Amino acid sequence: MNDSREIELDGHIIDSGIMEHVLDSILDMGGDFEILEFSVGKRKTDTSYARIRITGTGADNLDSIISTLHRHGARLVDSDDVKLVPAEGNRIVPKGFYSTTNYPTEIRINNEWIPVEQIEMDCLIVVSPDKQSARATPMSKLDKGSLVVIGEHGVKIHPPERSRSHEEFEFMGGSVSSERPTVTTIRKIAREILDTHKKGLKVALVGGPAIIHTGADAAAASMFHEGYIDILFAGNALATHDVEFNLYGTSLGMDIRTGELVSAGHKNHLYAISEIMRAGSIKRAVEIGVLNSGIMYECVKRNVPYVLAGSIRDDGPLPDVITDSMIAQDEMRRYVPEIGMVLMIATMLHSIAVGNCLPSYVMTVCVDINPSTLTKLMDRGTSQAIGVVSDAGAFFPMLLEQLHDLQKK
Amino acid sequence: MNDSREIELDGHIIDSGIMEHVLDSILDMGGDFEILEFSVGKRKTDTSYARIRITGTGADNLDSIISTLHRHGARLVDSDDVKLVPAEGNRIVPKGFYSTTNYPTEIRINNEWIPVEQIEMDCLIVVSPDKQSARATPMSKLDKGSLVVIGEHGVKIHPPERSRSHEEFEFMGGSVSSERPTVTTIRKIAREILDTHKKGLKVALVGGPAIIHTGADAAAASMFHEGYIDILFAGNALATHDVEFNLYGTSLGMDIRTGELVSAGHKNHLYAISEIMRAGSIKRAVEIGVLNSGIMYECVKRNVPYVLAGSIRDDGPLPDVITDSMIAQDEMRRYVPEIGMVLMIATMLHSIAVGNCLPSYVMTVCVDINPSTLTKLMDRGTSQAIGVVSDAGAFFPMLLEQLHDLQKK
Amino acid sequence: MNDSREIELDGHIIDSGIMEHVLDSILDMGGDFEILEFSVGKRKTDTSYARIRITGTGADNLDSIISTLHRHGARLVDSDDVKLVPAEGNRIVPKGFYSTTNYPTEIRINNEWIPVEQIEMDCLIVVSPDKQSARATPMSKLDKGSLVVIGEHGVKIHPPERSRSHEEFEFMGGSVSSERPTVTTIRKIAREILDTHKKGLKVALVGGPAIIHTGADAAAASMFHEGYIDILFAGNALATHDVEFNLYGTSLGMDIRTGELVSAGHKNHLYAISEIMRAGSIKRAVEIGVLNSGIMYECVKRNVPYVLAGSIRDDGPLPDVITDSMIAQDEMRRYVPEIGMVLMIATMLHSIAVGNCLPSYVMTVCVDINPSTLTKLMDRGTSQAIGVVSDAGAFFPMLLEQLHDLQKK
Amino acid sequence: MNDSREIELDGHIIDSGIMEHVLDSILDMGGDFEILEFSVGKRKTDTSYARIRITGTGADNLDSIISTLHRHGARLVDSDDVKLVPAEGNRIVPKGFYSTTNYPTEIRINNEWIPVEQIEMDCLIVVSPDKQSARATPMSKLDKGSLVVIGEHGVKIHPPERSRSHEEFEFMGGSVSSERPTVTTIRKIAREILDTHKKGLKVALVGGPAIIHTGADAAAASMFHEGYIDILFAGNALATHDVEFNLYGTSLGMDIRTGELVSAGHKNHLYAISEIMRAGSIKRAVEIGVLNSGIMYECVKRNVPYVLAGSIRDDGPLPDVITDSMIAQDEMRRYVPEIGMVLMIATMLHSIAVGNCLPSYVMTVCVDINPSTLTKLMDRGTSQAIGVVSDAGAFFPMLLEQLHDLQKK
């Protein structure tokens, strides 16, 4: 029969559920299988190996099955070099292009496996003209003539195997918890921040204006001041609220110390932007003593890089905001390679945008008062995220307390 | 014209919005009005007075309008004694019965105004056989022959006028806040607890099992131990989770210190119930040293009364649980007159049940991770409730901290 | 080594994920394993078999592991008859009792495997005095002296294997969908109702008052009239709202045809209860012509059994309501054996209560406007439920349309 | 006393609640008042008039009070021409600038009242150099030297008086309804669409990709085809999903007819973008026959203007997308003056952005499965919005049915 092909799998394929997903997918898609070889790891340290012949209902169906299995880490036995075609125009993807996962990925070229750099999901793989390197490339940056990988031939991915170690974050792996002990959860996140730094990696905050609105500005600023957070991704709203609060004590006109709206409070929002406009930039406003505290102040003082991406609902915006969304995306991508952990707090838009650019091995913690924000983020592919249903106003002070407590020990 | 009648209003009728609601309602219902007399309070301490002739499109419409205006505090000018009819059978309400609000209410009988005792919403007013007293009576307790008030004639209610004083809870009055500064809000609640006690009134907790699940059992128990809470309304779940946690460290089988499920954890839930069964009651379990900490332990030790009401999803239940819902309602009602403030935490069922029995002047704070629970409670008539979107696991430790902080001063 | 034991597994243990869960659980709990025998089903129709030696860190740990594996369908190789101990008192569970799953279960007694009747989750297994039969027994009905199964020895469960057939409900198995095509989802539910009837099983509705409030009373009543629903589980609220709507056109005083509140509308709620009180029961009210349409009317006319369970927030309640929660539970359990499918619409309390009593093989569809209701139901163990985020007012008319459409073909 | 000033109010100031808000605000802010003159409209057609002297605790407090009352429609008795100052730099607001509401607004200049054009909230009022016209100007478009209105002197606003007519949308005015009869609500929306067209105004749709995901693409496209919707505001996601669905039958890789994910489905998303890239634009793709159905197709065919605004989470984006958020805002503003009604469906980002630009008299209906989206929109100032908790997949087919039904009559 033509419509069959052999794949192989190895690693902890039983206890990671990979074997299950593979057989399941074949049956779900109407295919059939025969297990040709199966050696099972007898002990927990041993790995297993399987060789399976897949039969489809036709050539298209078989392609479809192979394509799905590939995403579970299966390799074609008769694997060969990747196939490449040049892009016919800017931002025009070639038919049959290989669409990336956010898992570590290798491609075979000239009989050698090379890693795909800057992996992120839903990209194309573009091979350099000299065929010495490859890179995950978003559609928006695909140029005419770029060499694009076609199909799964010669592509190998490494889906995460479930962690065997209890020292790692125990509830890694895509769950939303509103019925967990709050302090216990926050302590684990605190420990993870310290561990990320120990590994020499950076912690990024993706934050929305609710951080200031719910009264957590000072605690969040301390996170930067004390070096727990190394990078900031946000929008005009977070930065403006932070400046407004630190200049006038209000957030969109609400007095944070009393919770009451002050008269004509929204003007403070526009005054805050104007003060920064007059200085020329946030950095300059800090230097000339206009802005003396808060999240943005700490970022400037500690040289924490920040990317402020514009959106269509912005007032102002601040001069530091990148209003073109494609340029803002690129700017965010620059920092991704150094990041080991991301805290996403109370912003769906920025969280999804950053999540799109992250490799699967970046620890991602998402905090929102609204469980559906968390669910959406995971549905969109950031399946490694851990969701915590909480509000920023409670989360940051408790997190800081846990960090201090852990540091004491 | 027959289809017109005069009403009068007095008090702070402009700045309380009563005048607005009255005129609005007339127009909404298709009626017409003529303002016959209007003397306005020139200064903020003065009250105003209005006499208004209402015209309806017919007798029924006019009745309907008068009935609605009554609920805004309007009185018929030609007011007379209440009309009474005997109930034709148990739990059969007479046609045209007066249905109570949860506002303080008086009725005129033998030309004198007497207060309606134990006011709660959606009840009938039953007058004692000697016509010396009156009482709000839920339908479930209406006996054949009871004298029931019919229509609005001779009934006067006192809807709350907006507070003029900033010493009272500033955001009193039906709002859900998920975008408020968390610490600020919790501090206000703490202050209100202390104020309620200063007035000699009691603070009740209506709580769900999420208090234990989210890790707040110890903080909640301290609230009882330190005398901040005086009454507990809950169900089988809260009490069982509390006992389970204090005996075994788990809540429905989840280890609260690690957030992990322990094997066969649900058995702990049933063991906890069994231990109390074996002792005979929660009180006895405390006395013989089986139960030595937690919310229920503190209730027993400090003689805090508790009502545990059964529901159809209960396991067990504990011997202390009142499985008949009508008997449980009565038991809750016994404690209502002493209550000045209620904290409703993470339970919709019990919160609505208790809310139904509360007069409008009881300060009600409702905390839930799910904003729709708060909205529902207010929609069902407990419009004096203040909603806080938060989880119990963060709320209780922060509240205790604020209480301690306020006490220090 | 004493601290090791052998288990065996068979069936579609790889593609159902059972093998994965077993190995995972061992490692999660700190144990170790050696795979002694493993024959893999080569083709999709073949089953696999595994024999595994488990080692724990001690006797307790090993027990704990075995207990967990048991729930995945593993059997001890050295399986023997179940161990039985008599209950020491009413509602006092013996130490080490076997706590049921909602999967089909068998026990070995006198060397023979007998089925456990009326299986539901979190119960004990009580063996008849003559040891000829066994039954899942909730704690509340455990009598002194009953023979209770202890430990997992001699207990075998059959966790569901993933369906192989695309004729069955494709998204069976614990998912909440708010981003699915609405009409597609509802059509599948319609088809499932017809299939359930074809199998000779019954369809039950667990419904809340929002069915009437959102304007779906007539469509829901048609579901009963046309024979699509065979059993009703609800509370006082659904029945009263239905009666109120069919007598007065309002639901808690809101006119369903205009969406506006009518004056003193809540009185209609109490009048509705009174009318039934006066008649004596819902059935009698239908017979004497007081109630002539609606859900309850159709139930009476078509002899559809209904269980109305009381709760502490009830007004009235109707004479047909069972106010004692334990008696109401028992009454619901009577109908469970005939049920093949349950629709749970807009009621968390009743849905969880019914879910607790259902075996795992009953198709369960849960519809709520609030995704967290769906999540909670699944978290509490009804993991076979399919969640649909929708409101009853849109769901019922669309479901009825799809049913008619399917019947035409 | 210096610290007092007189204001006047006229119109339906009692039954619109304006009088209440005015007196309330004075007291809330610590001020005092004396009612100098009060003539009350005796009948519902009569208007009332009040002159009130306000005293503050000091000059600042008085300013603050006046500023707040202004927003309720109060005018200073000693009103004069507006004060103007030139802006000191681009996007730098002058101290004390007047911040607009979204109510119709007039300013006095050279002793004449002229209307402020293109009113939207939170803008400045910029007067033309010849002082013949004035325009609400967002901060982002404030140029150095522009003449900006300072303070409330000479500014008059017209807050909406509550509608007296039942022919208008009965539940106008800031409410979220998840417990309303669904069909009744949708019928009202349908009627409002027809009425808006009768008035010669346009209906705009602000839509998110869930319209396609929940299966409503065809129904939504019909809304354009049949002329019910005249303008489209959306993002890259809606347009791409629509193109993907109409080219391949999938939406982000989910087959809309079966609700199942197809293998490598996300590639369809990128293919869809590529097809439009290859054509050059959506319009061109329709002209050359690449795109033959769907929302975007209908827009092109019927010359419905659309604004596709970019965001940082976009793939692609389509060549028609405006990636710079400030340019996209301007483009949206161009269409606002013709709009009489806006449907906001399943997109928070775009809904808030459009809501920011709308005058208060534009009927706004917001539909989302998540009640918190609705609440947020209203909190942000679009208080005239009516919220409907529903999913697009149910909403559009039901709306179309109601429109057809109304048209038949």
Coordinates of C-alpha atoms in Angstrom, one line a residue, chain D:
Chain D
M1 CA -18.3 85.7 51.5
N2 CA -16.0 85.3 48.5
D3 CA -16.2 81.5 48.5
S4 CA -19.7 81.3 47.2
R5 CA -21.2 81.4 43.7
E6 CA -24.6 81.1 42.1
I7 CA -25.6 78.5 39.6
E8 CA -28.8 77.9 37.7
L9 CA -30.5 74.8 36.3
D10 CA -33.5 74.3 34.1
G11 CA -35.4 71.6 32.3
H12 CA -36.8 68.4 33.8
I13 CA -34.4 68.8 36.6
I14 CA -36.4 66.9 39.2
D15 CA -37.6 63.9 37.3
S16 CA -34.3 63.5 35.5
G17 CA -32.5 63.3 38.8
I18 CA -30.4 66.3 37.9
M19 CA -31.5 68.3 41.0
E20 CA -30.6 65.3 43.2
H21 CA -27.2 64.9 41.7
V22 CA -26.5 68.6 42.1
L23 CA -27.4 68.7 45.8
D24 CA -25.8 65.4 46.5
S25 CA -22.5 66.4 44.9
I26 CA -22.4 69.6 46.9
L27 CA -22.8 67.7 50.2
D28 CA -20.5 64.9 49.2
M29 CA -17.7 67.4 48.5
G30 CA -18.2 69.2 51.8
G31 CA -20.0 72.3 50.5
D32 CA -23.2 73.9 51.5
F33 CA -26.1 75.4 49.5
E34 CA -29.0 77.7 49.7
I35 CA -31.9 77.4 47.2
L36 CA -32.6 80.9 46.2
E37 CA -35.3 80.3 43.7
F38 CA -37.2 77.1 42.8
S39 CA -40.1 77.0 40.4
V40 CA -41.4 73.5 39.9
G41 CA -43.1 72.2 36.7
K42 CA -46.5 71.3 38.0
R43 CA -47.3 69.0 35.1
K44 CA -45.2 66.5 33.3
T45 CA -44.8 68.8 30.3
D46 CA -43.6 71.7 32.4
T47 CA -40.0 72.3 33.1
S48 CA -38.6 73.5 36.4
Y49 CA -36.0 76.1 37.3
A50 CA -33.6 76.5 40.2
R51 CA -31.1 79.1 41.3
I52 CA -28.8 77.9 44.0
R53 CA -26.0 79.6 45.9
I54 CA -23.1 77.3 46.6
T55 CA -20.6 77.8 49.4
G56 CA -17.3 75.9 49.5
T57 CA -14.8 75.4 52.3
G58 CA -12.4 77.6 50.3
A59 CA -11.7 78.8 46.8
D60 CA -10.3 75.4 45.6
N61 CA -13.1 73.5 47.1
L62 CA -15.6 75.8 45.5
D63 CA -13.9 75.4 42.1
S64 CA -14.0 71.7 42.5
I65 CA -17.7 71.8 43.3
I66 CA -18.6 74.1 40.4
S67 CA -16.6 71.9 38.1
T68 CA -18.6 68.8 39.2
L69 CA -22.0 70.6 39.0
H70 CA -21.1 71.7 35.5
R71 CA -21.1 68.1 34.4
H72 CA -24.6 67.8 35.6
G73 CA -25.7 70.6 33.4
A74 CA -25.5 73.5 35.9
R75 CA -24.5 77.0 34.6
L76 CA -22.8 79.8 36.5
V77 CA -25.3 82.7 36.7
D78 CA -22.6 85.1 36.1
S79 CA -21.5 83.2 33.0
D80 CA -19.2 85.0 30.6
D81 CA -17.2 84.1 27.5
V82 CA -14.9 81.1 27.6
K83 CA -11.3 81.7 28.6
L84 CA -8.8 80.7 26.0
V85 CA -5.0 80.0 26.2
P86 CA -2.7 78.8 23.5
A87 CA -1.1 75.3 23.9
E88 CA 2.5 75.6 24.8
G89 CA 3.5 72.7 22.7
N90 CA 2.2 69.7 20.7
R91 CA 0.3 67.3 22.9
I92 CA 1.0 69.5 26.0
V93 CA -2.3 70.4 27.7
P94 CA -2.6 73.8 29.4
K95 CA -3.2 73.7 33.2
G96 CA -6.9 74.0 34.0
F97 CA -8.1 73.0 30.5
Y98 CA -11.7 72.1 30.1
S99 CA -12.1 68.3 29.7
T100 CA -15.1 67.3 27.6
T101 CA -18.0 65.0 28.4
N102 CA -19.7 63.1 25.6
Y103 CA -22.8 65.3 25.9
P104 CA -23.8 68.0 23.4
T105 CA -21.8 71.0 24.4
E106 CA -21.9 74.8 23.6
I107 CA -19.4 77.5 24.4
R108 CA -19.9 81.2 24.6
I109 CA -17.6 83.3 22.6
N110 CA -18.1 87.0 21.7
N111 CA -21.4 86.7 23.7
E112 CA -22.8 84.0 21.4
W113 CA -23.3 80.3 22.1
I114 CA -21.7 78.1 19.5
P115 CA -21.8 74.3 19.4
V116 CA -18.7 72.3 20.0
E117 CA -18.3 70.0 16.9
Q118 CA -17.4 66.4 17.0
I119 CA -18.0 66.0 20.7
E120 CA -16.4 63.0 22.4
M121 CA -15.3 62.5 26.0
D122 CA -12.0 63.4 27.6
C123 CA -11.0 65.8 24.9
L124 CA -10.0 69.5 24.9
I125 CA -12.1 72.2 23.3
V126 CA -10.0 74.0 20.6
V127 CA -11.4 77.2 19.2
S128 CA -10.6 78.1 15.6
P129 CA -8.2 81.1 15.1
D130 CA -11.1 83.2 13.9
K131 CA -13.1 82.2 16.9
Q132 CA -16.1 81.2 14.7
S133 CA -16.0 77.5 15.5
A134 CA -14.9 75.1 18.2
R135 CA -14.1 71.4 18.1
A136 CA -13.5 68.6 20.6
T137 CA -9.9 67.7 20.1
P138 CA -8.1 64.6 21.5
M139 CA -4.8 65.3 23.2
S140 CA -3.0 63.5 20.5
K141 CA -4.0 66.1 18.0
L142 CA -3.3 69.2 20.0
D143 CA -0.9 71.5 18.2
K144 CA 1.3 74.2 19.7
G145 CA -0.6 77.4 19.7
S146 CA -4.1 76.0 19.4
L147 CA -6.6 78.0 21.4
V148 CA -7.8 75.8 24.3
V149 CA -10.8 76.4 26.5
I150 CA -9.9 76.8 30.2
G151 CA -12.3 76.1 33.1
E152 CA -16.1 75.9 32.9
H153 CA -16.8 79.5 32.4
G154 CA -18.9 79.9 29.3
V155 CA -19.3 76.2 28.7
K156 CA -22.8 74.7 28.7
I157 CA -23.6 71.0 28.4
H158 CA -26.8 69.1 27.9
P159 CA -26.9 65.9 29.8
P160 CA -29.5 63.5 28.6
E161 CA -32.9 63.9 30.2
R162 CA -34.6 60.6 30.8
S163 CA -36.7 59.7 27.8
R164 CA -40.4 60.4 28.3
S165 CA -41.6 58.2 25.5
H166 CA -42.1 54.5 25.4
E167 CA -41.5 54.3 21.8
E168 CA -37.8 54.7 22.5
F169 CA -35.6 51.9 23.8
E170 CA -37.1 51.2 27.1
F171 CA -34.0 50.1 28.9
M172 CA -31.8 52.8 27.6
G173 CA -29.2 53.8 30.1
G174 CA -26.4 51.7 31.4
S175 CA -27.6 48.2 32.4
V176 CA -26.3 44.7 31.9
S177 CA -28.9 42.1 31.5
S178 CA -28.2 38.4 31.9
E179 CA -31.5 37.7 33.4
R180 CA -33.8 39.2 30.8
P181 CA -35.9 37.3 28.3
T182 CA -33.5 36.8 25.4
V183 CA -35.9 37.0 22.5
T184 CA -37.6 40.1 23.9
T185 CA -34.3 41.9 24.2
I186 CA -33.2 41.0 20.7
R187 CA -36.5 42.1 19.3
K188 CA -36.0 45.5 20.8
I189 CA -32.5 45.8 19.3
A190 CA -34.0 44.8 15.9
R191 CA -36.6 47.5 16.2
E192 CA -34.0 50.1 17.1
I193 CA -31.9 49.2 14.0
L194 CA -34.9 49.9 11.8
D195 CA -35.7 53.1 13.7
T196 CA -32.1 54.4 13.3
H197 CA -32.3 53.9 9.6
K198 CA -35.7 55.7 9.5
K199 CA -34.0 58.7 11.1
G200 CA -31.5 58.7 8.3
L201 CA -28.6 57.6 10.6
K202 CA -26.2 54.8 10.2
V203 CA -25.7 51.6 12.1
A204 CA -22.1 50.5 12.8
L205 CA -20.8 47.1 13.8
V206 CA -17.8 46.8 16.1
G207 CA -17.0 43.1 15.9
G208 CA -14.5 40.5 17.2
P209 CA -13.4 37.2 15.7
A210 CA -15.8 35.2 17.9
I211 CA -18.5 36.2 15.4
I212 CA -16.9 33.7 13.0
H213 CA -15.7 31.3 15.7
T214 CA -19.2 30.8 17.1
G215 CA -20.6 30.2 13.7
A216 CA -22.3 33.5 13.0
D217 CA -20.4 34.6 9.9
A218 CA -23.2 33.9 7.5
A219 CA -25.8 35.6 9.6
A220 CA -23.5 38.6 10.2
A221 CA -22.7 38.8 6.4
S222 CA -26.5 38.8 5.7
M223 CA -26.8 41.8 8.1
F224 CA -24.5 43.7 5.6
H225 CA -26.0 42.2 2.5
E226 CA -29.5 43.2 3.5
G227 CA -28.4 46.7 4.5
Y228 CA -28.9 46.5 8.2
I229 CA -25.3 47.5 9.0
D230 CA -23.6 50.4 7.3
I231 CA -20.1 50.6 8.8
L232 CA -17.6 48.1 10.1
F233 CA -15.0 48.7 12.8
A234 CA -12.8 45.7 13.5
G235 CA -9.3 44.4 13.7
N236 CA -7.1 42.0 11.7
A237 CA -8.6 39.0 13.5
L238 CA -12.2 39.5 12.4
A239 CA -11.3 40.1 8.8
T240 CA -8.8 37.2 8.7
H241 CA -11.2 34.8 10.4
D242 CA -13.9 35.8 7.9
V243 CA -11.6 35.3 4.9
E244 CA -10.3 32.0 6.3
F245 CA -13.9 30.8 6.9
N246 CA -15.1 31.8 3.5
L247 CA -12.0 30.3 1.7
Y248 CA -11.5 27.1 3.7
G249 CA -14.5 26.6 6.0
T250 CA -12.4 26.9 9.1
S251 CA -11.8 29.6 11.8
L252 CA -8.3 29.4 13.3
G253 CA -8.3 25.9 12.0
M254 CA -11.6 24.8 13.6
D255 CA -14.1 23.4 11.1
I256 CA -17.2 25.5 11.7
R257 CA -19.6 22.9 10.5
T258 CA -18.4 20.2 12.8
G259 CA -16.8 22.1 15.6
E260 CA -13.6 20.0 15.2
L261 CA -10.0 21.2 14.8
V262 CA -8.6 20.2 11.5
S263 CA -4.9 19.2 11.3
A264 CA -2.5 22.1 11.0
G265 CA -5.5 24.4 10.9
H266 CA -3.6 27.5 11.9
K267 CA -2.0 27.4 8.5
N268 CA -5.3 28.2 7.0
H269 CA -5.2 31.4 9.0
L270 CA -1.9 32.3 7.4
Y271 CA -2.9 31.1 3.9
A272 CA -6.0 33.4 4.2
I273 CA -3.7 36.3 4.8
S274 CA -1.4 35.3 2.0
E275 CA -4.2 35.1 -0.5
I276 CA -5.2 38.7 0.3
M277 CA -1.5 39.7 0.2
R278 CA -1.2 38.2 -3.2
A279 CA -4.3 40.0 -4.4
G280 CA -3.0 43.2 -2.8
S281 CA -6.1 44.1 -0.7
I282 CA -9.4 42.7 0.3
K283 CA -11.2 44.8 -2.3
R284 CA -8.9 43.5 -5.0
A285 CA -9.4 39.9 -3.8
V286 CA -13.2 40.4 -4.2
E287 CA -12.8 41.9 -7.7
I288 CA -10.6 39.1 -9.0
G289 CA -13.0 36.5 -7.6
V290 CA -10.7 35.1 -4.9
L291 CA -13.2 36.0 -2.1
N292 CA -16.8 35.4 -2.9
S293 CA -18.7 35.5 0.4
G294 CA -18.7 36.6 4.0
I295 CA -18.6 39.8 5.9
M296 CA -15.6 41.5 4.1
Y297 CA -17.0 40.4 0.8
E298 CA -20.3 42.1 1.5
C299 CA -18.6 45.2 2.7
V300 CA -16.7 45.5 -0.6
K301 CA -19.8 44.7 -2.7
R302 CA -22.1 47.1 -0.9
N303 CA -19.4 49.9 -0.5
V304 CA -19.7 49.6 3.3
P305 CA -16.7 51.5 4.7
Y306 CA -14.5 49.5 7.1
V307 CA -11.7 50.4 9.4
L308 CA -9.4 47.5 10.4
A309 CA -7.2 48.6 13.3
G310 CA -4.0 46.7 14.1
S311 CA -3.0 45.4 17.5
I312 CA 0.2 43.9 18.9
R313 CA -1.2 40.3 18.9
D314 CA -1.9 40.3 15.2
D315 CA -0.6 37.7 12.8
G316 CA 0.1 39.0 9.4
P317 CA -1.5 41.4 9.3
L318 CA -3.8 41.8 6.2
P319 CA -2.6 44.6 3.9
D320 CA -5.8 46.6 4.7
V321 CA -5.0 46.8 8.4
I322 CA -3.9 50.1 9.8
T323 CA -1.0 49.2 12.1
D324 CA -0.5 52.6 13.7
S325 CA -3.0 53.0 16.4
M326 CA -3.2 56.8 16.3
I327 CA -3.9 56.7 12.5
A328 CA -6.5 54.0 13.1
Q329 CA -8.2 56.2 15.7
D330 CA -8.4 59.1 13.3
E331 CA -9.8 56.9 10.6
M332 CA -12.6 55.7 13.0
R333 CA -13.4 59.2 14.0
R334 CA -14.1 60.1 10.4
Y335 CA -17.3 58.0 10.4
V336 CA -18.6 58.9 13.9
P337 CA -20.7 61.9 12.9
E338 CA -23.1 59.8 10.7
I339 CA -23.6 57.0 13.2
G340 CA -26.9 56.7 15.1
M341 CA -26.4 53.2 16.6
V342 CA -23.5 50.9 17.3
L343 CA -23.5 47.2 17.9
M344 CA -20.4 46.1 19.8
I345 CA -20.0 42.3 19.5
A346 CA -17.4 40.2 21.3
T347 CA -14.5 42.6 21.4
M348 CA -13.4 44.6 24.4
L349 CA -10.5 46.4 22.8
H350 CA -12.3 47.8 19.8
S351 CA -15.5 48.5 21.7
I352 CA -13.7 50.7 24.2
A353 CA -11.8 52.4 21.4
V354 CA -15.0 53.2 19.5
G355 CA -16.9 54.0 22.7
N356 CA -14.3 56.7 23.5
C357 CA -15.2 58.5 20.3
L358 CA -19.0 58.4 20.5
P359 CA -21.3 61.2 21.6
S360 CA -23.7 60.3 24.4
Y361 CA -26.7 60.2 22.1
V362 CA -25.5 57.3 20.0
M363 CA -27.5 54.2 20.9
T364 CA -24.9 51.6 21.9
V365 CA -25.6 47.9 22.3
C366 CA -22.8 45.7 23.6
V367 CA -23.0 41.9 23.4
D368 CA -20.5 39.7 25.1
I369 CA -20.6 36.3 26.7
N370 CA -18.6 37.8 29.5
P371 CA -20.5 40.2 31.7
S372 CA -17.3 41.9 32.9
T373 CA -16.5 43.2 29.4
L374 CA -19.8 45.0 29.5
T375 CA -19.2 46.4 32.9
K376 CA -15.8 47.6 31.9
L377 CA -17.1 49.4 28.9
M378 CA -19.6 51.3 31.0
D379 CA -17.1 52.1 33.7
R380 CA -14.9 53.6 31.1
G381 CA -17.5 56.2 30.3
T382 CA -19.8 54.7 27.6
S383 CA -22.6 54.9 30.1
Q384 CA -25.3 55.0 27.5
A385 CA -24.5 51.4 26.5
I386 CA -26.9 48.6 26.9
G387 CA -25.2 45.3 27.8
V388 CA -26.5 41.9 26.6
V389 CA -24.8 38.8 28.0
S390 CA -24.9 36.4 25.0
D391 CA -22.7 34.7 22.5
A392 CA -22.4 36.0 19.0
G393 CA -23.3 32.5 17.6
A394 CA -26.8 32.7 19.1
F395 CA -27.2 36.5 18.8
F396 CA -26.8 37.1 15.1
P397 CA -29.2 34.4 13.8
M398 CA -31.8 35.5 16.3
L399 CA -31.4 39.1 15.5
L400 CA -31.7 38.5 11.8
E401 CA -34.9 36.4 12.4
Q402 CA -36.4 39.3 14.4
L403 CA -35.4 41.8 11.7
H404 CA -37.1 39.7 9.0
D405 CA -40.1 39.3 11.2
L406 CA -40.4 43.0 11.9
Q407 CA -40.0 43.8 8.2
K408 CA -42.8 41.5 7.2
K409 CA -45.3 43.6 9.2

